[in-house]
mmCIF file of C-alpha atoms in Angstrom:
data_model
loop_
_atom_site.group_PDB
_atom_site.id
_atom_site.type_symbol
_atom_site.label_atom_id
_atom_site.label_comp_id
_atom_site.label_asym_id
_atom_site.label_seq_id
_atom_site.Cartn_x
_atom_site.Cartn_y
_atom_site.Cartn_z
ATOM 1 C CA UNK M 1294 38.032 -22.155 -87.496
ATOM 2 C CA UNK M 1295 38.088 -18.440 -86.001
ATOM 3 C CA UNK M 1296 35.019 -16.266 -86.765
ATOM 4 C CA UNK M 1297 35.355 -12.442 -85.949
ATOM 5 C CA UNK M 1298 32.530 -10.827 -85.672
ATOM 6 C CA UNK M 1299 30.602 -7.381 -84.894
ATOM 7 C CA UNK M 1300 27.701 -6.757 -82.453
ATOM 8 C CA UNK M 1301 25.206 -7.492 -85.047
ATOM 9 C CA UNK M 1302 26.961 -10.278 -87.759
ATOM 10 C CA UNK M 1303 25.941 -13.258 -88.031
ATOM 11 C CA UNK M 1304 27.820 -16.437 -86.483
ATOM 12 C CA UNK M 1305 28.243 -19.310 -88.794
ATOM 13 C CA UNK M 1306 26.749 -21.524 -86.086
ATOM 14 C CA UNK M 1307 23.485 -19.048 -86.230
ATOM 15 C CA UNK M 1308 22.949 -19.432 -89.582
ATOM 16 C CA UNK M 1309 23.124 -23.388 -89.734
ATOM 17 C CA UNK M 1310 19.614 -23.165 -88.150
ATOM 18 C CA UNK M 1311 18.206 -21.380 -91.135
ATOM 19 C CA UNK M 1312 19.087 -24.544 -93.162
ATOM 20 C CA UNK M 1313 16.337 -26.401 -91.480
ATOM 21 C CA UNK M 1314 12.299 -26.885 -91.184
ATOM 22 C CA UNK M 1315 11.969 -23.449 -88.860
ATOM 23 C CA UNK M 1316 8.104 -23.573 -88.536
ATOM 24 C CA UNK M 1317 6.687 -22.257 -85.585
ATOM 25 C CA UNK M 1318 5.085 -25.240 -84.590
ATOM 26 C CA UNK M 1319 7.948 -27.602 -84.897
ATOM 27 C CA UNK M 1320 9.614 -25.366 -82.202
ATOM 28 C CA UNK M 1321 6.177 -25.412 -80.148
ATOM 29 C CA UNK M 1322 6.491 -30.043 -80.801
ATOM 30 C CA UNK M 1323 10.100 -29.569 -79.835
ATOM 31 C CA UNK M 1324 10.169 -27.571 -76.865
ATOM 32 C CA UNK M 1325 7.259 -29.463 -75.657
ATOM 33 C CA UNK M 1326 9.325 -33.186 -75.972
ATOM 34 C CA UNK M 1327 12.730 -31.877 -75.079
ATOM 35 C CA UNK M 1328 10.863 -30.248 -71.470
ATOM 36 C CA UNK M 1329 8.494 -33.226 -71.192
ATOM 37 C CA UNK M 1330 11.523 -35.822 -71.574
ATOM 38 C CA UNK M 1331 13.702 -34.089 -68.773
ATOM 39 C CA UNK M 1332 11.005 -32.962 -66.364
ATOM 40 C CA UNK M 1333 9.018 -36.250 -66.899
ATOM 41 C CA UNK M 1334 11.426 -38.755 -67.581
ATOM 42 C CA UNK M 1335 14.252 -37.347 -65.900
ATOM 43 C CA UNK M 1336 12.728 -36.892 -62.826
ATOM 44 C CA UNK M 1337 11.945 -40.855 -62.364
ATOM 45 C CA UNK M 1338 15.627 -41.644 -60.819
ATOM 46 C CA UNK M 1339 15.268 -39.509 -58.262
ATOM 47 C CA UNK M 1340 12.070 -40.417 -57.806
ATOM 48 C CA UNK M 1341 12.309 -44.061 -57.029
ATOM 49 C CA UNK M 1342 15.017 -43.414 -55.114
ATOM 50 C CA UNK M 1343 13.191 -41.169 -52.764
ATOM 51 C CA UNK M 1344 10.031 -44.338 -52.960
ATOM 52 C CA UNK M 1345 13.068 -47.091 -51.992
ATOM 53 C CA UNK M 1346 14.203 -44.618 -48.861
ATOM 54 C CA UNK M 1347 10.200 -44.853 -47.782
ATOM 55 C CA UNK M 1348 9.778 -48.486 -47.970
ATOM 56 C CA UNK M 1349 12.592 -49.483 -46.572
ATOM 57 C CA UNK M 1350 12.180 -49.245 -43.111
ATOM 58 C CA UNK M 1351 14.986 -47.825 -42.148
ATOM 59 C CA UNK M 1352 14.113 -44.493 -40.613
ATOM 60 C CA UNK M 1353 18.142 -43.198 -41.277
ATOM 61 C CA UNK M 1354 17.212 -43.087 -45.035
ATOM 62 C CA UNK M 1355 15.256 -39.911 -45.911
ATOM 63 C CA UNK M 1356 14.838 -37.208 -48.300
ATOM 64 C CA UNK M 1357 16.842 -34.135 -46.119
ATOM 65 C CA UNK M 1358 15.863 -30.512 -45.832
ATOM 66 C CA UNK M 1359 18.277 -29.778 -48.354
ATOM 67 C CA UNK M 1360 16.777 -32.693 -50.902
ATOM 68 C CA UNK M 1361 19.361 -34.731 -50.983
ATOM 69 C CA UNK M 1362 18.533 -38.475 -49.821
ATOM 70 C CA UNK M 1363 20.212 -39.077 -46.618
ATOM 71 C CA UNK M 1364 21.529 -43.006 -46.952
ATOM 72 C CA UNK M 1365 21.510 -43.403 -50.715
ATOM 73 C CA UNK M 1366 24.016 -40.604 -51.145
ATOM 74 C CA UNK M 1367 25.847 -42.661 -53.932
ATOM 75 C CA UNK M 1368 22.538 -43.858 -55.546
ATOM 76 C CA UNK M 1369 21.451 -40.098 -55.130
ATOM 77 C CA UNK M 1370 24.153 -39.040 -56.908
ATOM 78 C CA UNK M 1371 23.694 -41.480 -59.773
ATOM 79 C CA UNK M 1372 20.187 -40.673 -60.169
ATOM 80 C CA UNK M 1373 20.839 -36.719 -59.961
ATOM 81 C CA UNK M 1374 23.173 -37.147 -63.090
ATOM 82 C CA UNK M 1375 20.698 -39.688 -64.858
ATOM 83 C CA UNK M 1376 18.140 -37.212 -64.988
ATOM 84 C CA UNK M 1377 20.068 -35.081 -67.479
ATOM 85 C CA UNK M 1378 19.846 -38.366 -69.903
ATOM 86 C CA UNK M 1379 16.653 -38.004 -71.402
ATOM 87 C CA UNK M 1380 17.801 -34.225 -72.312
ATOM 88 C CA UNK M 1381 21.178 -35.616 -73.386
ATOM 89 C CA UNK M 1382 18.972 -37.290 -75.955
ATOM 90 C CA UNK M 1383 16.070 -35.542 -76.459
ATOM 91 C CA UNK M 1384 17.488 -31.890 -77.881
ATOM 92 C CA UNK M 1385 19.469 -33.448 -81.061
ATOM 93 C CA UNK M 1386 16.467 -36.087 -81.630
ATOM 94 C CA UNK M 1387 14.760 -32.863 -82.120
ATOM 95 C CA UNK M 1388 16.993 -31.450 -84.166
ATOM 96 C CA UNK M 1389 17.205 -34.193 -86.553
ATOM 97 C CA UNK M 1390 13.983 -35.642 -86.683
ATOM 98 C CA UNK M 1391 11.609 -31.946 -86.170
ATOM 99 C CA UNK M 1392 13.930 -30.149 -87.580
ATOM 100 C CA UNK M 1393 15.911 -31.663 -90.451
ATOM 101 C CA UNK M 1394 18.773 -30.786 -89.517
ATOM 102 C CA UNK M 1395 21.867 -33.099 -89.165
ATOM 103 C CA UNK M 1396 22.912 -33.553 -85.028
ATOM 104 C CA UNK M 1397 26.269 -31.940 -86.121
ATOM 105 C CA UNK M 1398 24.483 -28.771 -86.852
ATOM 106 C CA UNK M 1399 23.643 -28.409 -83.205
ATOM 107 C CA UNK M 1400 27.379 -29.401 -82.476
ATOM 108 C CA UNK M 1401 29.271 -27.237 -84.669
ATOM 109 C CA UNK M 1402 28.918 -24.860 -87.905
ATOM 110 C CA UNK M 1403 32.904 -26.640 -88.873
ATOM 111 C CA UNK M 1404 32.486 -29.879 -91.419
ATOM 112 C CA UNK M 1405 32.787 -31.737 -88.128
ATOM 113 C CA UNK M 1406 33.289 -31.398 -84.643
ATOM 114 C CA UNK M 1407 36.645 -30.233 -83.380
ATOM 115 C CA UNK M 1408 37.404 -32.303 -80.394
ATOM 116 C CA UNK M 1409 41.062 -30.471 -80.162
ATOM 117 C CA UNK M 1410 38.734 -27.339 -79.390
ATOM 118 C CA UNK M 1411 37.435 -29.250 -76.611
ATOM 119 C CA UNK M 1412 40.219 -30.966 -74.800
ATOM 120 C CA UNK M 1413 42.169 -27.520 -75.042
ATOM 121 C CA UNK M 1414 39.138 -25.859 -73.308
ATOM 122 C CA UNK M 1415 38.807 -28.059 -71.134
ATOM 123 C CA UNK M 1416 42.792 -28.188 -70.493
ATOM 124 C CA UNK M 1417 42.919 -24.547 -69.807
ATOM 125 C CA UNK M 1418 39.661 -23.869 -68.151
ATOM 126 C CA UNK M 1419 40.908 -27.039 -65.307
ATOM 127 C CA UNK M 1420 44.377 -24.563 -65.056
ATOM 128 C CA UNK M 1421 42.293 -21.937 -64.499
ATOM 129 C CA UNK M 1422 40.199 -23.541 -62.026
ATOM 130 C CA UNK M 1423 43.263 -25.025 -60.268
ATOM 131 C CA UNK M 1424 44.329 -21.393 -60.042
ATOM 132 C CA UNK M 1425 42.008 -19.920 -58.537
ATOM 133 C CA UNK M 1426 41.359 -22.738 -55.935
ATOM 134 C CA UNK M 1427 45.508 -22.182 -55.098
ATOM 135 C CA UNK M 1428 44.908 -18.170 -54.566
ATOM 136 C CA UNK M 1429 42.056 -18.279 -52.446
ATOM 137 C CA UNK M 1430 43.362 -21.039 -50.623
ATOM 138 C CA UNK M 1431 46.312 -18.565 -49.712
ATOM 139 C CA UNK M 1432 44.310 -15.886 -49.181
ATOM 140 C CA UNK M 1433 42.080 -17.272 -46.870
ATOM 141 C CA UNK M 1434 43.815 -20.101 -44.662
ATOM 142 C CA UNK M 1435 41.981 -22.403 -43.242
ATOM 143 C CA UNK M 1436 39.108 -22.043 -45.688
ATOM 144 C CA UNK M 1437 40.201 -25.238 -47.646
ATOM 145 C CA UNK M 1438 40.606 -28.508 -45.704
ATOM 146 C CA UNK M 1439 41.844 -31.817 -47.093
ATOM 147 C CA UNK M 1440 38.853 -34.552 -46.501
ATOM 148 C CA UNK M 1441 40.573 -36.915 -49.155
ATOM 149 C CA UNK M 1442 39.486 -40.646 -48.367
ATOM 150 C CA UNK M 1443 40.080 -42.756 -51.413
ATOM 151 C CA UNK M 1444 37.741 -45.697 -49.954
ATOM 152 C CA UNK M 1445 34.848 -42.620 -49.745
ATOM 153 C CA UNK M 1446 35.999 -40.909 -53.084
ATOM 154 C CA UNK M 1447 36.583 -43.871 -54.947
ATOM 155 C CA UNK M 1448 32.763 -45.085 -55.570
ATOM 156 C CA UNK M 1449 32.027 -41.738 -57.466
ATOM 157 C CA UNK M 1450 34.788 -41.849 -59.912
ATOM 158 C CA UNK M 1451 33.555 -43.663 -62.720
ATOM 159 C CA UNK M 1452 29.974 -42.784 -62.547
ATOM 160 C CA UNK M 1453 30.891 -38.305 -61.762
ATOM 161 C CA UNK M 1454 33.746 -39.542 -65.003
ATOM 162 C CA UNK M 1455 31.077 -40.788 -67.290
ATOM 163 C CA UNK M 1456 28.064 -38.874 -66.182
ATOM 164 C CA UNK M 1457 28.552 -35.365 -65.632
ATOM 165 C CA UNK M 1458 29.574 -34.675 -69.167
ATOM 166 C CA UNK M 1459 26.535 -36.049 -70.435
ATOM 167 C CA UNK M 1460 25.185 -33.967 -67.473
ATOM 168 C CA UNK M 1461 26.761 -30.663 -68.669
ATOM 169 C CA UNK M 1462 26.360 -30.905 -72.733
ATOM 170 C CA UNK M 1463 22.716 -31.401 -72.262
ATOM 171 C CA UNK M 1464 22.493 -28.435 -70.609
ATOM 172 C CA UNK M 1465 25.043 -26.924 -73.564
ATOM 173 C CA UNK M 1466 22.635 -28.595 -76.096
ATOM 174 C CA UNK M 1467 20.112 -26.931 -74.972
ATOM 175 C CA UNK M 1468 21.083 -23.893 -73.695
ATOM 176 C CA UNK M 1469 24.193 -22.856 -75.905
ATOM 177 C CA UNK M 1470 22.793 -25.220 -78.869
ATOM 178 C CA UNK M 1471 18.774 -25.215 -79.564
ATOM 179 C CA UNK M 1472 17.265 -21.826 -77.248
ATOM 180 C CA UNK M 1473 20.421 -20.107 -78.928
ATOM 181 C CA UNK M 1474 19.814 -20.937 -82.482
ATOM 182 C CA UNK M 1475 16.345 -20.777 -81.959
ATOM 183 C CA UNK M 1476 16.469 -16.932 -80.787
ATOM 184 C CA UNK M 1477 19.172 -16.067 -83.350
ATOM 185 C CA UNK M 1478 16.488 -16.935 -86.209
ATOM 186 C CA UNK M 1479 15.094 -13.444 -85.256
ATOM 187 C CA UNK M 1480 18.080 -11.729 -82.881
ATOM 188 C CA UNK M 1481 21.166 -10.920 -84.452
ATOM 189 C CA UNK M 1482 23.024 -9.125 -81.962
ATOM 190 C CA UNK M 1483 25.390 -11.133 -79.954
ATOM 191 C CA UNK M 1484 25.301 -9.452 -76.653
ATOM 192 C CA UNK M 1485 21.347 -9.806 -76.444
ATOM 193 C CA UNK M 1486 21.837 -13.605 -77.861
ATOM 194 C CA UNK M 1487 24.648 -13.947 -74.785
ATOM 195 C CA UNK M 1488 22.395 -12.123 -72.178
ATOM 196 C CA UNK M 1489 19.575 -13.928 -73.232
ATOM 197 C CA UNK M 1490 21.141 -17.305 -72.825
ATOM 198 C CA UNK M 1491 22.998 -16.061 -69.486
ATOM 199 C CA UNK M 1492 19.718 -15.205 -68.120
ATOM 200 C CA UNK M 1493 18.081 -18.546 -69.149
ATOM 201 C CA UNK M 1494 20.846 -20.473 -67.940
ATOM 202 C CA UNK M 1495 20.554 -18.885 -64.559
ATOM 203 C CA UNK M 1496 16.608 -19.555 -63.942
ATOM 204 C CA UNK M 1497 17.059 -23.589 -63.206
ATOM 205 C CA UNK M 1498 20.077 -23.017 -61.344
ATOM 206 C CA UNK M 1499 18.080 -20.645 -58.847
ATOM 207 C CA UNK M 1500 16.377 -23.268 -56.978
ATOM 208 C CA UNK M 1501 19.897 -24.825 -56.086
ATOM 209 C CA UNK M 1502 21.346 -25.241 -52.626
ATOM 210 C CA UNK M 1503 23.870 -22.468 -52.384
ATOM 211 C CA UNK M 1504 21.262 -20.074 -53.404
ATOM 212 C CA UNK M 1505 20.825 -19.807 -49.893
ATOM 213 C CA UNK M 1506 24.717 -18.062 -49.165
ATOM 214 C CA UNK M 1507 23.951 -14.919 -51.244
ATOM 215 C CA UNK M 1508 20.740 -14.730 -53.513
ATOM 216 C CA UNK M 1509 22.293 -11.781 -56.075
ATOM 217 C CA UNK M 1510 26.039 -12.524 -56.496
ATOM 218 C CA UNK M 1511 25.838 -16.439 -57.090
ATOM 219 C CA UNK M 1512 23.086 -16.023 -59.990
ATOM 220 C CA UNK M 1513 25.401 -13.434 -61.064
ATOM 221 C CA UNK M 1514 27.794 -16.552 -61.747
ATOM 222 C CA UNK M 1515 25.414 -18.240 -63.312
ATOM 223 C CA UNK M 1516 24.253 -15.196 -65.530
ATOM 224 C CA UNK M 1517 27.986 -14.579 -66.329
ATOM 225 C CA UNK M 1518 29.050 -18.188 -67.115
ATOM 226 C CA UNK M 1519 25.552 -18.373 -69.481
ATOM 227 C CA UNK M 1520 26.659 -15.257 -70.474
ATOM 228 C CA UNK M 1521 30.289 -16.385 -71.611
ATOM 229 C CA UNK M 1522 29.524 -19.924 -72.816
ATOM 230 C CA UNK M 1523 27.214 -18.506 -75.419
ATOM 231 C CA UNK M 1524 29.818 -15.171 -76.212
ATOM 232 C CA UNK M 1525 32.347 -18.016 -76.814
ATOM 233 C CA UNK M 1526 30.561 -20.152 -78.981
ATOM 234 C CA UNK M 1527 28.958 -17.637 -81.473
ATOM 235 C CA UNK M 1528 32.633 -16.389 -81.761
ATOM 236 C CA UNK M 1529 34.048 -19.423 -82.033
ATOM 237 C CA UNK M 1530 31.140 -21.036 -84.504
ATOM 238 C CA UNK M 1531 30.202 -23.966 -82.345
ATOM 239 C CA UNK M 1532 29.695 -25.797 -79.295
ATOM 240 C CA UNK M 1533 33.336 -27.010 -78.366
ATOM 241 C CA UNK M 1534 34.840 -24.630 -76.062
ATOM 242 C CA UNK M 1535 31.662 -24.419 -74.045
ATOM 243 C CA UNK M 1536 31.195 -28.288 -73.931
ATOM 244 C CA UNK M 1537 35.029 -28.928 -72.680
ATOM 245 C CA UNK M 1538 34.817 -25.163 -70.427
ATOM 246 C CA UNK M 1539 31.547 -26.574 -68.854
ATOM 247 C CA UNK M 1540 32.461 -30.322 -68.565
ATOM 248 C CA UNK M 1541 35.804 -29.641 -66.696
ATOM 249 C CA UNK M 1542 34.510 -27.157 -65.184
ATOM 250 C CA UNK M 1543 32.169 -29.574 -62.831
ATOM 251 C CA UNK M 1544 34.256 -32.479 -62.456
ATOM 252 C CA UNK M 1545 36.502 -30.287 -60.518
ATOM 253 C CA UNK M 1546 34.152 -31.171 -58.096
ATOM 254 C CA UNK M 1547 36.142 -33.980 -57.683
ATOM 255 C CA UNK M 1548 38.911 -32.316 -56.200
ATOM 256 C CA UNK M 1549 37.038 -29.311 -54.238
ATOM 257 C CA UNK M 1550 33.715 -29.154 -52.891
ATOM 258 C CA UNK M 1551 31.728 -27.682 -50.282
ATOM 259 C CA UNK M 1552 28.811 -28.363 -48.707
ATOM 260 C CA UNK M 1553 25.215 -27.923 -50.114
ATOM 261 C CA UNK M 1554 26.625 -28.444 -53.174
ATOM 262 C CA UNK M 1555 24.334 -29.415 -55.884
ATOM 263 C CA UNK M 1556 26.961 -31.891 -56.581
ATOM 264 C CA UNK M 1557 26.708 -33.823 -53.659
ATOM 265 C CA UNK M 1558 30.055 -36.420 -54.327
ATOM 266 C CA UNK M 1559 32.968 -36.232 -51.612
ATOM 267 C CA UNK M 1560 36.103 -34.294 -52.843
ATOM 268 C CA UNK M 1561 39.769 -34.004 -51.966
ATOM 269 C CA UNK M 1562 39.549 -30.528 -50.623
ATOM 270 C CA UNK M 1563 36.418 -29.000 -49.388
ATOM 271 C CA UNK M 1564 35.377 -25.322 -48.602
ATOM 272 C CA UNK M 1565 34.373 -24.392 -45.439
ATOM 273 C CA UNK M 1566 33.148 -20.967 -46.541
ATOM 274 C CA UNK M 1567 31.837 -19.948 -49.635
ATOM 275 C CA UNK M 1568 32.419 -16.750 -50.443
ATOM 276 C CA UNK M 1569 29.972 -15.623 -53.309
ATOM 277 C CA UNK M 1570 32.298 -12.075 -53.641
ATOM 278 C CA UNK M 1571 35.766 -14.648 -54.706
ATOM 279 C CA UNK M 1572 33.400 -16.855 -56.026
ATOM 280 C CA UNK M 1573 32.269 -14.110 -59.212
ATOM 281 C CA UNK M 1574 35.406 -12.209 -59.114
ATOM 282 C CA UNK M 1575 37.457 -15.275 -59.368
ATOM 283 C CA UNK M 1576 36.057 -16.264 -62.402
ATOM 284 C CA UNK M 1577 35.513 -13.170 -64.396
ATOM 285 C CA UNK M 1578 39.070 -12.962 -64.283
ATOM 286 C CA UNK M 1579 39.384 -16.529 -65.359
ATOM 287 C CA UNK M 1580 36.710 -16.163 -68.612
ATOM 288 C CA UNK M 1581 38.985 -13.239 -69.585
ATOM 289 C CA UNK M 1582 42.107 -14.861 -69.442
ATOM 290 C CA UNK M 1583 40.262 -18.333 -71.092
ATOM 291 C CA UNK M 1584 39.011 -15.480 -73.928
ATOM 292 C CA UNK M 1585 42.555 -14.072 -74.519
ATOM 293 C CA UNK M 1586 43.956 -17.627 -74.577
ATOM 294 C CA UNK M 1587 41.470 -18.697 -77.451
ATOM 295 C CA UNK M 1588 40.800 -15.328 -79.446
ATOM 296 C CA UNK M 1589 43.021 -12.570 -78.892
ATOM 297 C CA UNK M 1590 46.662 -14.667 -78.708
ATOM 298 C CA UNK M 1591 45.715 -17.048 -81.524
ATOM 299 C CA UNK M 1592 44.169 -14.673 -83.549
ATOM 300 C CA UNK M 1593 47.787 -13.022 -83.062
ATOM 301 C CA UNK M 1594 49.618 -15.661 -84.450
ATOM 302 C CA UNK M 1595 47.133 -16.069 -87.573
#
């Protein structure tokens, strides 16, 4: 399903909402439980991993400057995706249960959800990310060194393979899915719905570590991917490209990472420098060419 659509239509996945209980004060009940279950009961992994690094004597296992727990870094890494869980859970409990709405509705505004959409996003947004890992790495030698150690990597695999898409699509089910369908109740314009979420998506991701390289291009990442997650999905009249672009798009972790990331998992490659000027160029060009790929050249061939 294609939806085209002017600055000020309506998306199909918009107007799903309106089938539901849209009181005021089921949103107040539901952004209250969907905050208090990730703040509150997301934050408990982390924290009794940071109480079993105190009491265990051993003075080499510590919560670091940068807050990741020196020691545990497996564990830590566990617990970091865990927290998402509760918010995995909590945003379509809301929807069904405070909303009357069925979880699908959150998902998609299609008769059910289009998991083709997804593996192709995620299919062509891993290309794209492969890409631009290849040009940089040729423009700047030496910038990307192989650290591949499969007895170091190995541990991470299943839980980064199973976890961080539960990690990312809570974030989508909340950002893309309920604050999005919650502000297009009243907002019907589709850049101030996109901006809107880009700028809410960026907020939590301010307080991580590589805020510290450049404090106005990288949330300028984060305001453009929030930006183009939600552009894509009220085009596109659900969830699925976002879910697969924003899945893939952190398990490539896997294969390159840097320091300070707020993925702390070992990687094949890893970046010696990041560059926050690549780092937002690089992938504007990539959300165009993932936009032509889905909109413009199929839209063609309809």
């Amino acid at each position: 399903m294609e939806t085209h659509l002017t600055t000020s239509s309506t998306s199909p996945y918009l107007a799903i909402a309106a089938q539901g209980k849209n009181d005021w004060w089921r949103y107040l009940l539901g952004y209250s439980f969907i905050l208090g279950s990730w703040l509150l009961l997301g934050s408990l992994p982390v924290i009794a991993l940071a109480v079993l690094a105190e009491l265990d004597g051993n003075p080499a296992t510590l919560l670091d400057s940068t807050g990741n727990l020196t020691g545990y870094e497996l564990l830590y890494f566990v617990g970091l995706l865990l927290s998402f869980v509760p918010l995995f859970i909590a945003v379509p409990l809301v929807v069904r249960f405070f909303h009357g709405r069925p979880v699908r509705s959150l998902l998609t505004a299609a008769s059910k959800f289009r998991w083709e959409r997804f593996f192709k996003a995620m299919l062509v947004w891993g290309l794209l990310a492969g890409l631009i890992a290849l040009v940089e790495s040729q423009l700047y030698p030496g910038r990307y060194v192989l650290t591949f150690n499969a007895a170091e990597l190995a541990p991470y695999l299943l839980p980064a393979l199973a976890l961080i898409p539960i990690q990312t699509s809570a974030e989508e089910f909340l950002m893309r899915g309920y604050l999005l369908q919650t502000a297009g109740l009243k907002i019907k314009n589709i850049w101030i719905l996109s901006a809107l979420s880009g700028i809410l998506f960026t907020l939590p991701h301010l307080w991580n570590p590589e805020m510290a390289v450049d404090a106005i291009l990288l949330p300028l990442f984060y305001f453009s991917f929030g930006f183009f997650a939600a552009f894509i999905s009220l085009k596109d009249g659900g969830l699925e490209l976002a879910l697969g672009l924003h899945a893939i798009n952190n398990l490539f972790t896997l294969l390159v990472n840097y320091a300070n990331s707020a993925l702390p998992n070992p990687s094949v490659f890893s970046v010696k420098v990041l560059d926050p000027v690549y780092g937002l160029v690089a992938p504007l060009v990539a959300m165009l060419i993932f936009y032509l790929v889905f909109f413009i050249r199929q839209g063609a061939q309809r």
